[in-house]
Amino acid sequence: MSKSEITAAPTLPVPSNAGRRWGQLCVLAAALTLGSVVSVPAVAKGKTSTAAKPASKPASKSAAAAAKPGKGGKAAATGKATGKGAGKKTARGGHVARGAAVGAAAAAAPMGLEHWSPGNAKSDQVEDAREFESIRATAQTGDAKAQYLLGSRYRFGKGVKLDLAQAVQWYRKSADQGYAPAQSDLGVMYANGRGVSQDEQQAVRWYGKAAEQGDGIAQNNLGLMYAEGRGVAKDDAQAAQWFQRSAQSGEAAGQYSLGVMLSSGRGIKEDGRASLQWFEKAAEQGHADAQYNTGMIYAVGALVPQDLQRAAKWLDKSANQGNAAAQSSLGFLYANGQGVSQDAKTAARWFERASKQGYTLAQSNLAAMYAGGQGVDKDMTKAYYWLLIARQQDPALQSRVETAEQELSAAERVRIQRQVSAWKPVRE
């Protein structure tokens, strides 16, 4: 594949005022500003968010660099995730933060991280049940840690039938004894109305108790409540202070949240370089959104010399954790041989993964690759399919849709339109 087949700017675009407002730069797709963006800065590697990750809030405007109609189209560098229903409360009761937030395709999870995770390994039901009985026996003696673990077993249905009311009961017993993880997770239950009536003031109360004990997760959760004005008067300065305490404790989510606040000067003096430092700390701990931001900062070269190889490294790490924005941006790098060897097949694979999650720009780029037979077999039906899906969020693609329609029969168009009507974004 030659670069003429998928044309694109030789580098990722940087606005002229990058030195001052760098927080808006991350290839124009990473919404580092805090106030009307897309996702909760809460999900840290190794910690459990309380819901799955749907695609991010629909973009309000089409990407300026989106691919134009034509045989091959363009692999554009920027864009926003546009999965249906994202940016709203999820079916599981989740809440998308409009406070401290970042980047497309980040987690639309309910408010707050939880401490305990059932793990990813296949469960051994017999062993789980045996462990559950042991924990329950210890919890009944009044042991605070065991009470918390027992509540978590009920919370996730590990070794016992899932029972959120029982989870809350045991969390409360442990929390009343001052056990910080129980206090923090009880706050999550109140914040999201799980096993108990939703009560954000109670959530703040329990987060506060754990946060004062130095619990990094609770400190980040409390910062989110202040950032959004949930259960407490909105106070950016307080939010930034709690994020800072969480970050300094080593909690990746807090490091990420602090980086976001520093990037825009919300509640704290704007400091782009300090923001990058915190993003990098969180990225090194496996925080997918921080990895994305770090990668895009190096790709743009606004705060540091442009380093596309380093950018590709961080984007790859984020993409492999399912971050659709990172997947799309990584596809762009592979399509154009920037920071990585040019590889149309790999580009198409990353565009496809982001497309399935509802990332509009990736969908239009994938359509361009199918239209031109770049990295995939030429297939105008698939090009039309992805263009129709992308057009739902980006009306500017209408001319490309019309161009594709000219190469299809009426029966093919109807068949694909039916397929599109049933399409839903999925986690990749």
PDB file of N, CA and C in Angstrom, residues 34 38-44 49-50 95-102 107-114 184 188 191-192 200 203-204 207-208 211 216-244 246 251-258 260-261 266 287 289:
ATOM      1  N   LEU A  34     -12.676  19.672  31.089  1.00  0.00           N
ATOM      2  CA  LEU A  34     -13.565  19.074  32.075  1.00  0.00           C
ATOM      3  C   LEU A  34     -14.844  19.866  32.179  1.00  0.00           C
ATOM      4  N   VAL A  38     -16.964  13.237  28.308  1.00  0.00           N
ATOM      5  CA  VAL A  38     -17.619  11.977  28.053  1.00  0.00           C
ATOM      6  C   VAL A  38     -17.555  10.918  29.129  1.00  0.00           C
ATOM      7  N   SER A  39     -16.636  10.962  30.048  1.00  0.00           N
ATOM      8  CA  SER A  39     -16.530   9.744  30.823  1.00  0.00           C
ATOM      9  C   SER A  39     -15.921   9.950  32.186  1.00  0.00           C
ATOM     10  N   VAL A  40     -16.147   8.976  33.027  1.00  0.00           N
ATOM     11  CA  VAL A  40     -15.648   9.042  34.390  1.00  0.00           C
ATOM     12  C   VAL A  40     -14.165   8.746  34.454  1.00  0.00           C
ATOM     13  N   PRO A  41     -13.353   9.620  35.029  1.00  0.00           N
ATOM     14  CA  PRO A  41     -11.931   9.323  35.154  1.00  0.00           C
ATOM     15  C   PRO A  41     -11.690   8.449  36.360  1.00  0.00           C
ATOM     16  N   ALA A  42     -12.284   7.261  36.351  1.00  0.00           N
ATOM     17  CA  ALA A  42     -12.254   6.463  37.557  1.00  0.00           C
ATOM     18  C   ALA A  42     -11.703   5.075  37.365  1.00  0.00           C
ATOM     19  N   VAL A  43     -11.598   4.610  36.158  1.00  0.00           N
ATOM     20  CA  VAL A  43     -11.285   3.206  35.954  1.00  0.00           C
ATOM     21  C   VAL A  43      -9.784   2.980  35.943  1.00  0.00           C
ATOM     22  N   ALA A  44      -9.291   2.280  36.928  1.00  0.00           N
ATOM     23  CA  ALA A  44      -7.867   1.995  37.016  1.00  0.00           C
ATOM     24  C   ALA A  44      -7.624   0.520  36.800  1.00  0.00           C
ATOM     25  N   SER A  49     -14.456  -1.388  37.991  1.00  0.00           N
ATOM     26  CA  SER A  49     -15.530  -0.428  37.793  1.00  0.00           C
ATOM     27  C   SER A  49     -16.830  -1.189  37.948  1.00  0.00           C
ATOM     28  N   THR A  50     -17.913  -0.451  38.130  1.00  0.00           N
ATOM     29  CA  THR A  50     -19.151  -1.127  38.469  1.00  0.00           C
ATOM     30  C   THR A  50     -20.081  -1.326  37.294  1.00  0.00           C
ATOM     31  N   HIS A  95     -23.662   5.970  35.669  1.00  0.00           N
ATOM     32  CA  HIS A  95     -23.700   7.418  35.490  1.00  0.00           C
ATOM     33  C   HIS A  95     -22.430   7.858  34.817  1.00  0.00           C
ATOM     34  N   VAL A  96     -22.571   8.611  33.742  1.00  0.00           N
ATOM     35  CA  VAL A  96     -21.407   9.120  33.039  1.00  0.00           C
ATOM     36  C   VAL A  96     -21.053  10.470  33.621  1.00  0.00           C
ATOM     37  N   ALA A  97     -19.859  10.611  34.125  1.00  0.00           N
ATOM     38  CA  ALA A  97     -19.448  11.851  34.781  1.00  0.00           C
ATOM     39  C   ALA A  97     -19.334  12.976  33.786  1.00  0.00           C
ATOM     40  N   ARG A  98     -19.813  14.143  34.175  1.00  0.00           N
ATOM     41  CA  ARG A  98     -19.595  15.334  33.370  1.00  0.00           C
ATOM     42  C   ARG A  98     -18.630  16.259  34.074  1.00  0.00           C
ATOM     43  N   GLY A  99     -17.966  15.745  35.075  1.00  0.00           N
ATOM     44  CA  GLY A  99     -16.984  16.518  35.795  1.00  0.00           C
ATOM     45  C   GLY A  99     -15.610  16.204  35.247  1.00  0.00           C
ATOM     46  N   ALA A 100     -14.751  15.617  36.061  1.00  0.00           N
ATOM     47  CA  ALA A 100     -13.421  15.266  35.582  1.00  0.00           C
ATOM     48  C   ALA A 100     -13.561  14.171  34.552  1.00  0.00           C
ATOM     49  N   ALA A 101     -13.135  14.438  33.332  1.00  0.00           N
ATOM     50  CA  ALA A 101     -13.371  13.469  32.276  1.00  0.00           C
ATOM     51  C   ALA A 101     -12.322  13.557  31.202  1.00  0.00           C
ATOM     52  N   VAL A 102     -12.238  12.532  30.379  1.00  0.00           N
ATOM     53  CA  VAL A 102     -11.291  12.538  29.273  1.00  0.00           C
ATOM     54  C   VAL A 102     -11.765  11.671  28.164  1.00  0.00           C
ATOM     55  N   ALA A 107     -14.432   4.913  29.954  1.00  0.00           N
ATOM     56  CA  ALA A 107     -15.465   4.120  30.602  1.00  0.00           C
ATOM     57  C   ALA A 107     -16.662   4.949  31.001  1.00  0.00           C
ATOM     58  N   ALA A 108     -17.837   4.524  30.584  1.00  0.00           N
ATOM     59  CA  ALA A 108     -19.061   5.135  31.052  1.00  0.00           C
ATOM     60  C   ALA A 108     -19.571   4.297  32.215  1.00  0.00           C
ATOM     61  N   ALA A 109     -18.895   4.377  33.315  1.00  0.00           N
ATOM     62  CA  ALA A 109     -19.185   3.525  34.463  1.00  0.00           C
ATOM     63  C   ALA A 109     -19.917   4.300  35.537  1.00  0.00           C
ATOM     64  N   PRO A 110     -20.619   3.607  36.431  1.00  0.00           N
ATOM     65  CA  PRO A 110     -21.224   4.285  37.565  1.00  0.00           C
ATOM     66  C   PRO A 110     -20.172   4.977  38.413  1.00  0.00           C
ATOM     67  N   MET A 111     -20.622   5.875  39.244  1.00  0.00           N
ATOM     68  CA  MET A 111     -19.694   6.668  40.027  1.00  0.00           C
ATOM     69  C   MET A 111     -18.939   5.819  41.025  1.00  0.00           C
ATOM     70  N   GLY A 112     -17.654   5.791  40.916  1.00  0.00           N
ATOM     71  CA  GLY A 112     -16.803   5.225  41.944  1.00  0.00           C
ATOM     72  C   GLY A 112     -16.201   3.874  41.628  1.00  0.00           C
ATOM     73  N   LEU A 113     -14.956   3.721  42.028  1.00  0.00           N
ATOM     74  CA  LEU A 113     -14.286   2.430  41.957  1.00  0.00           C
ATOM     75  C   LEU A 113     -14.604   1.615  43.184  1.00  0.00           C
ATOM     76  N   GLU A 114     -14.583   0.318  43.014  1.00  0.00           N
ATOM     77  CA  GLU A 114     -14.708  -0.594  44.144  1.00  0.00           C
ATOM     78  C   GLU A 114     -13.362  -1.269  44.390  1.00  0.00           C
ATOM     79  N   SER A 184     -15.539   2.759  51.657  1.00  0.00           N
ATOM     80  CA  SER A 184     -15.459   3.224  50.272  1.00  0.00           C
ATOM     81  C   SER A 184     -16.462   2.513  49.383  1.00  0.00           C
ATOM     82  N   VAL A 188     -19.947   3.543  47.148  1.00  0.00           N
ATOM     83  CA  VAL A 188     -20.289   3.210  45.766  1.00  0.00           C
ATOM     84  C   VAL A 188     -21.718   2.690  45.686  1.00  0.00           C
ATOM     85  N   ALA A 191     -23.975   5.642  46.041  1.00  0.00           N
ATOM     86  CA  ALA A 191     -23.878   6.540  44.891  1.00  0.00           C
ATOM     87  C   ALA A 191     -24.688   6.041  43.708  1.00  0.00           C
ATOM     88  N   ASN A 192     -24.808   4.714  43.581  1.00  0.00           N
ATOM     89  CA  ASN A 192     -25.456   4.118  42.423  1.00  0.00           C
ATOM     90  C   ASN A 192     -26.775   3.434  42.734  1.00  0.00           C
ATOM     91  N   GLU A 200     -26.807  10.168  47.435  1.00  0.00           N
ATOM     92  CA  GLU A 200     -25.478  10.686  47.149  1.00  0.00           C
ATOM     93  C   GLU A 200     -24.835  11.356  48.358  1.00  0.00           C
ATOM     94  N   ALA A 203     -23.299   8.636  50.143  1.00  0.00           N
ATOM     95  CA  ALA A 203     -22.100   8.226  49.407  1.00  0.00           C
ATOM     96  C   ALA A 203     -20.933   9.131  49.784  1.00  0.00           C
ATOM     97  N   VAL A 204     -21.167  10.442  49.786  1.00  0.00           N
ATOM     98  CA  VAL A 204     -20.119  11.391  50.153  1.00  0.00           C
ATOM     99  C   VAL A 204     -19.656  11.133  51.580  1.00  0.00           C
ATOM    100  N   TYR A 207     -17.518   7.904  51.548  1.00  0.00           N
ATOM    101  CA  TYR A 207     -16.260   8.178  50.843  1.00  0.00           C
ATOM    102  C   TYR A 207     -15.350   9.020  51.735  1.00  0.00           C
ATOM    103  N   GLY A 208     -15.953  10.006  52.377  1.00  0.00           N
ATOM    104  CA  GLY A 208     -15.167  10.897  53.222  1.00  0.00           C
ATOM    105  C   GLY A 208     -14.485  10.181  54.365  1.00  0.00           C
ATOM    106  N   ALA A 211     -11.693   8.236  52.853  1.00  0.00           N
ATOM    107  CA  ALA A 211     -10.685   9.152  52.308  1.00  0.00           C
ATOM    108  C   ALA A 211      -9.829   9.742  53.418  1.00  0.00           C
ATOM    109  N   GLY A 216      -6.887   5.660  48.809  1.00  0.00           N
ATOM    110  CA  GLY A 216      -6.735   6.335  47.532  1.00  0.00           C
ATOM    111  C   GLY A 216      -7.946   6.237  46.639  1.00  0.00           C
ATOM    112  N   ILE A 217      -8.605   5.084  46.629  1.00  0.00           N
ATOM    113  CA  ILE A 217      -9.796   4.926  45.800  1.00  0.00           C
ATOM    114  C   ILE A 217     -10.904   5.836  46.308  1.00  0.00           C
ATOM    115  N   ALA A 218     -11.120   5.861  47.614  1.00  0.00           N
ATOM    116  CA  ALA A 218     -12.155   6.723  48.182  1.00  0.00           C
ATOM    117  C   ALA A 218     -11.835   8.194  47.924  1.00  0.00           C
ATOM    118  N   GLN A 219     -10.578   8.557  47.999  1.00  0.00           N
ATOM    119  CA  GLN A 219     -10.189   9.943  47.742  1.00  0.00           C
ATOM    120  C   GLN A 219     -10.544  10.341  46.308  1.00  0.00           C
ATOM    121  N   ASN A 220     -10.277   9.454  45.361  1.00  0.00           N
ATOM    122  CA  ASN A 220     -10.637   9.740  43.983  1.00  0.00           C
ATOM    123  C   ASN A 220     -12.152   9.819  43.824  1.00  0.00           C
ATOM    124  N   ASN A 221     -12.872   8.872  44.448  1.00  0.00           N
ATOM    125  CA  ASN A 221     -14.325   8.876  44.363  1.00  0.00           C
ATOM    126  C   ASN A 221     -14.911  10.152  44.954  1.00  0.00           C
ATOM    127  N   LEU A 222     -14.363  10.585  46.079  1.00  0.00           N
ATOM    128  CA  LEU A 222     -14.839  11.803  46.711  1.00  0.00           C
ATOM    129  C   LEU A 222     -14.557  13.008  45.818  1.00  0.00           C
ATOM    130  N   GLY A 223     -13.396  13.018  45.197  1.00  0.00           N
ATOM    131  CA  GLY A 223     -13.083  14.090  44.265  1.00  0.00           C
ATOM    132  C   GLY A 223     -14.079  14.168  43.128  1.00  0.00           C
ATOM    133  N   LEU A 224     -14.509  13.012  42.631  1.00  0.00           N
ATOM    134  CA  LEU A 224     -15.505  12.984  41.562  1.00  0.00           C
ATOM    135  C   LEU A 224     -16.822  13.593  42.016  1.00  0.00           C
ATOM    136  N   MET A 225     -17.208  13.329  43.259  1.00  0.00           N
ATOM    137  CA  MET A 225     -18.460  13.888  43.778  1.00  0.00           C
ATOM    138  C   MET A 225     -18.383  15.413  43.845  1.00  0.00           C
ATOM    139  N   TYR A 226     -17.242  15.929  44.285  1.00  0.00           N
ATOM    140  CA  TYR A 226     -17.065  17.385  44.323  1.00  0.00           C
ATOM    141  C   TYR A 226     -17.012  17.956  42.905  1.00  0.00           C
ATOM    142  N   ALA A 227     -16.371  17.244  41.992  1.00  0.00           N
ATOM    143  CA  ALA A 227     -16.246  17.734  40.624  1.00  0.00           C
ATOM    144  C   ALA A 227     -17.605  17.845  39.947  1.00  0.00           C
ATOM    145  N   GLU A 228     -18.524  16.945  40.300  1.00  0.00           N
ATOM    146  CA  GLU A 228     -19.839  16.929  39.680  1.00  0.00           C
ATOM    147  C   GLU A 228     -20.914  17.609  40.512  1.00  0.00           C
ATOM    148  N   GLY A 229     -20.617  17.884  41.771  1.00  0.00           N
ATOM    149  CA  GLY A 229     -21.646  18.433  42.640  1.00  0.00           C
ATOM    150  C   GLY A 229     -22.700  17.409  42.970  1.00  0.00           C
ATOM    151  N   ARG A 230     -22.279  16.205  43.230  1.00  0.00           N
ATOM    152  CA  ARG A 230     -23.195  15.116  43.579  1.00  0.00           C
ATOM    153  C   ARG A 230     -23.110  14.843  45.074  1.00  0.00           C
ATOM    154  N   GLY A 231     -24.205  15.102  45.769  1.00  0.00           N
ATOM    155  CA  GLY A 231     -24.248  14.847  47.204  1.00  0.00           C
ATOM    156  C   GLY A 231     -23.535  15.907  48.014  1.00  0.00           C
ATOM    157  N   VAL A 232     -22.980  16.901  47.324  1.00  0.00           N
ATOM    158  CA  VAL A 232     -22.216  17.959  47.965  1.00  0.00           C
ATOM    159  C   VAL A 232     -22.161  19.128  46.985  1.00  0.00           C
ATOM    160  N   ALA A 233     -21.979  20.329  47.493  1.00  0.00           N
ATOM    161  CA  ALA A 233     -21.881  21.473  46.593  1.00  0.00           C
ATOM    162  C   ALA A 233     -20.686  21.307  45.665  1.00  0.00           C
ATOM    163  N   LYS A 234     -20.885  21.624  44.403  1.00  0.00           N
ATOM    164  CA  LYS A 234     -19.803  21.491  43.438  1.00  0.00           C
ATOM    165  C   LYS A 234     -18.652  22.394  43.837  1.00  0.00           C
ATOM    166  N   ASP A 235     -17.455  21.843  43.845  1.00  0.00           N
ATOM    167  CA  ASP A 235     -16.289  22.589  44.316  1.00  0.00           C
ATOM    168  C   ASP A 235     -15.054  22.019  43.624  1.00  0.00           C
ATOM    169  N   ASP A 236     -14.624  22.674  42.574  1.00  0.00           N
ATOM    170  CA  ASP A 236     -13.487  22.173  41.800  1.00  0.00           C
ATOM    171  C   ASP A 236     -12.203  22.141  42.616  1.00  0.00           C
ATOM    172  N   ALA A 237     -12.032  23.134  43.492  1.00  0.00           N
ATOM    173  CA  ALA A 237     -10.811  23.173  44.303  1.00  0.00           C
ATOM    174  C   ALA A 237     -10.756  21.969  45.239  1.00  0.00           C
ATOM    175  N   GLN A 238     -11.903  21.647  45.858  1.00  0.00           N
ATOM    176  CA  GLN A 238     -11.953  20.463  46.725  1.00  0.00           C
ATOM    177  C   GLN A 238     -11.716  19.194  45.918  1.00  0.00           C
ATOM    178  N   ALA A 239     -12.312  19.140  44.737  1.00  0.00           N
ATOM    179  CA  ALA A 239     -12.112  17.975  43.873  1.00  0.00           C
ATOM    180  C   ALA A 239     -10.636  17.793  43.574  1.00  0.00           C
ATOM    181  N   ALA A 240      -9.976  18.873  43.175  1.00  0.00           N
ATOM    182  CA  ALA A 240      -8.559  18.791  42.833  1.00  0.00           C
ATOM    183  C   ALA A 240      -7.723  18.367  44.031  1.00  0.00           C
ATOM    184  N   GLN A 241      -8.081  18.851  45.221  1.00  0.00           N
ATOM    185  CA  GLN A 241      -7.335  18.474  46.424  1.00  0.00           C
ATOM    186  C   GLN A 241      -7.450  16.986  46.698  1.00  0.00           C
ATOM    187  N   TRP A 242      -8.661  16.446  46.536  1.00  0.00           N
ATOM    188  CA  TRP A 242      -8.825  15.003  46.792  1.00  0.00           C
ATOM    189  C   TRP A 242      -8.157  14.168  45.708  1.00  0.00           C
ATOM    190  N   PHE A 243      -8.222  14.646  44.476  1.00  0.00           N
ATOM    191  CA  PHE A 243      -7.512  13.936  43.412  1.00  0.00           C
ATOM    192  C   PHE A 243      -6.012  13.937  43.694  1.00  0.00           C
ATOM    193  N   GLN A 244      -5.513  15.058  44.184  1.00  0.00           N
ATOM    194  CA  GLN A 244      -4.087  15.157  44.479  1.00  0.00           C
ATOM    195  C   GLN A 244      -3.687  14.191  45.585  1.00  0.00           C
ATOM    196  N   SER A 246      -5.235  11.420  46.361  1.00  0.00           N
ATOM    197  CA  SER A 246      -5.328  10.084  45.777  1.00  0.00           C
ATOM    198  C   SER A 246      -4.114   9.792  44.906  1.00  0.00           C
ATOM    199  N   GLU A 251      -2.604   5.859  43.737  1.00  0.00           N
ATOM    200  CA  GLU A 251      -3.780   5.340  43.044  1.00  0.00           C
ATOM    201  C   GLU A 251      -3.822   5.865  41.610  1.00  0.00           C
ATOM    202  N   ALA A 252      -3.844   4.948  40.647  1.00  0.00           N
ATOM    203  CA  ALA A 252      -3.791   5.340  39.233  1.00  0.00           C
ATOM    204  C   ALA A 252      -4.971   6.210  38.830  1.00  0.00           C
ATOM    205  N   ALA A 253      -6.164   5.890  39.321  1.00  0.00           N
ATOM    206  CA  ALA A 253      -7.335   6.694  38.953  1.00  0.00           C
ATOM    207  C   ALA A 253      -7.185   8.121  39.438  1.00  0.00           C
ATOM    208  N   GLY A 254      -6.626   8.294  40.640  1.00  0.00           N
ATOM    209  CA  GLY A 254      -6.396   9.635  41.155  1.00  0.00           C
ATOM    210  C   GLY A 254      -5.345  10.377  40.353  1.00  0.00           C
ATOM    211  N   GLN A 255      -4.323   9.668  39.935  1.00  0.00           N
ATOM    212  CA  GLN A 255      -3.278  10.280  39.115  1.00  0.00           C
ATOM    213  C   GLN A 255      -3.860  10.759  37.791  1.00  0.00           C
ATOM    214  N   TYR A 256      -4.697   9.936  37.199  1.00  0.00           N
ATOM    215  CA  TYR A 256      -5.358  10.309  35.956  1.00  0.00           C
ATOM    216  C   TYR A 256      -6.276  11.517  36.166  1.00  0.00           C
ATOM    217  N   SER A 257      -7.092  11.469  37.215  1.00  0.00           N
ATOM    218  CA  SER A 257      -8.024  12.563  37.478  1.00  0.00           C
ATOM    219  C   SER A 257      -7.287  13.873  37.731  1.00  0.00           C
ATOM    220  N   LEU A 258      -6.191  13.810  38.484  1.00  0.00           N
ATOM    221  CA  LEU A 258      -5.405  15.011  38.738  1.00  0.00           C
ATOM    222  C   LEU A 258      -4.817  15.543  37.435  1.00  0.00           C
ATOM    223  N   VAL A 260      -6.110  15.325  34.530  1.00  0.00           N
ATOM    224  CA  VAL A 260      -7.185  15.977  33.796  1.00  0.00           C
ATOM    225  C   VAL A 260      -7.430  17.379  34.335  1.00  0.00           C
ATOM    226  N   MET A 261      -7.455  17.525  35.657  1.00  0.00           N
ATOM    227  CA  MET A 261      -7.691  18.842  36.258  1.00  0.00           C
ATOM    228  C   MET A 261      -6.557  19.807  35.900  1.00  0.00           C
ATOM    229  N   ARG A 266      -8.679  23.508  36.027  1.00  0.00           N
ATOM    230  CA  ARG A 266      -9.940  23.507  36.759  1.00  0.00           C
ATOM    231  C   ARG A 266      -9.697  23.129  38.214  1.00  0.00           C
ATOM    232  N   HIS A 287      -3.466   2.268  33.401  1.00  0.00           N
ATOM    233  CA  HIS A 287      -4.708   3.015  33.243  1.00  0.00           C
ATOM    234  C   HIS A 287      -4.913   3.326  31.767  1.00  0.00           C
ATOM    235  N   ASP A 289      -7.113   5.053  29.897  1.00  0.00           N
ATOM    236  CA  ASP A 289      -7.335   6.419  29.424  1.00  0.00           C
ATOM    237  C   ASP A 289      -6.079   7.268  29.574  1.00  0.00           C
TER     238      ASP A 289
END
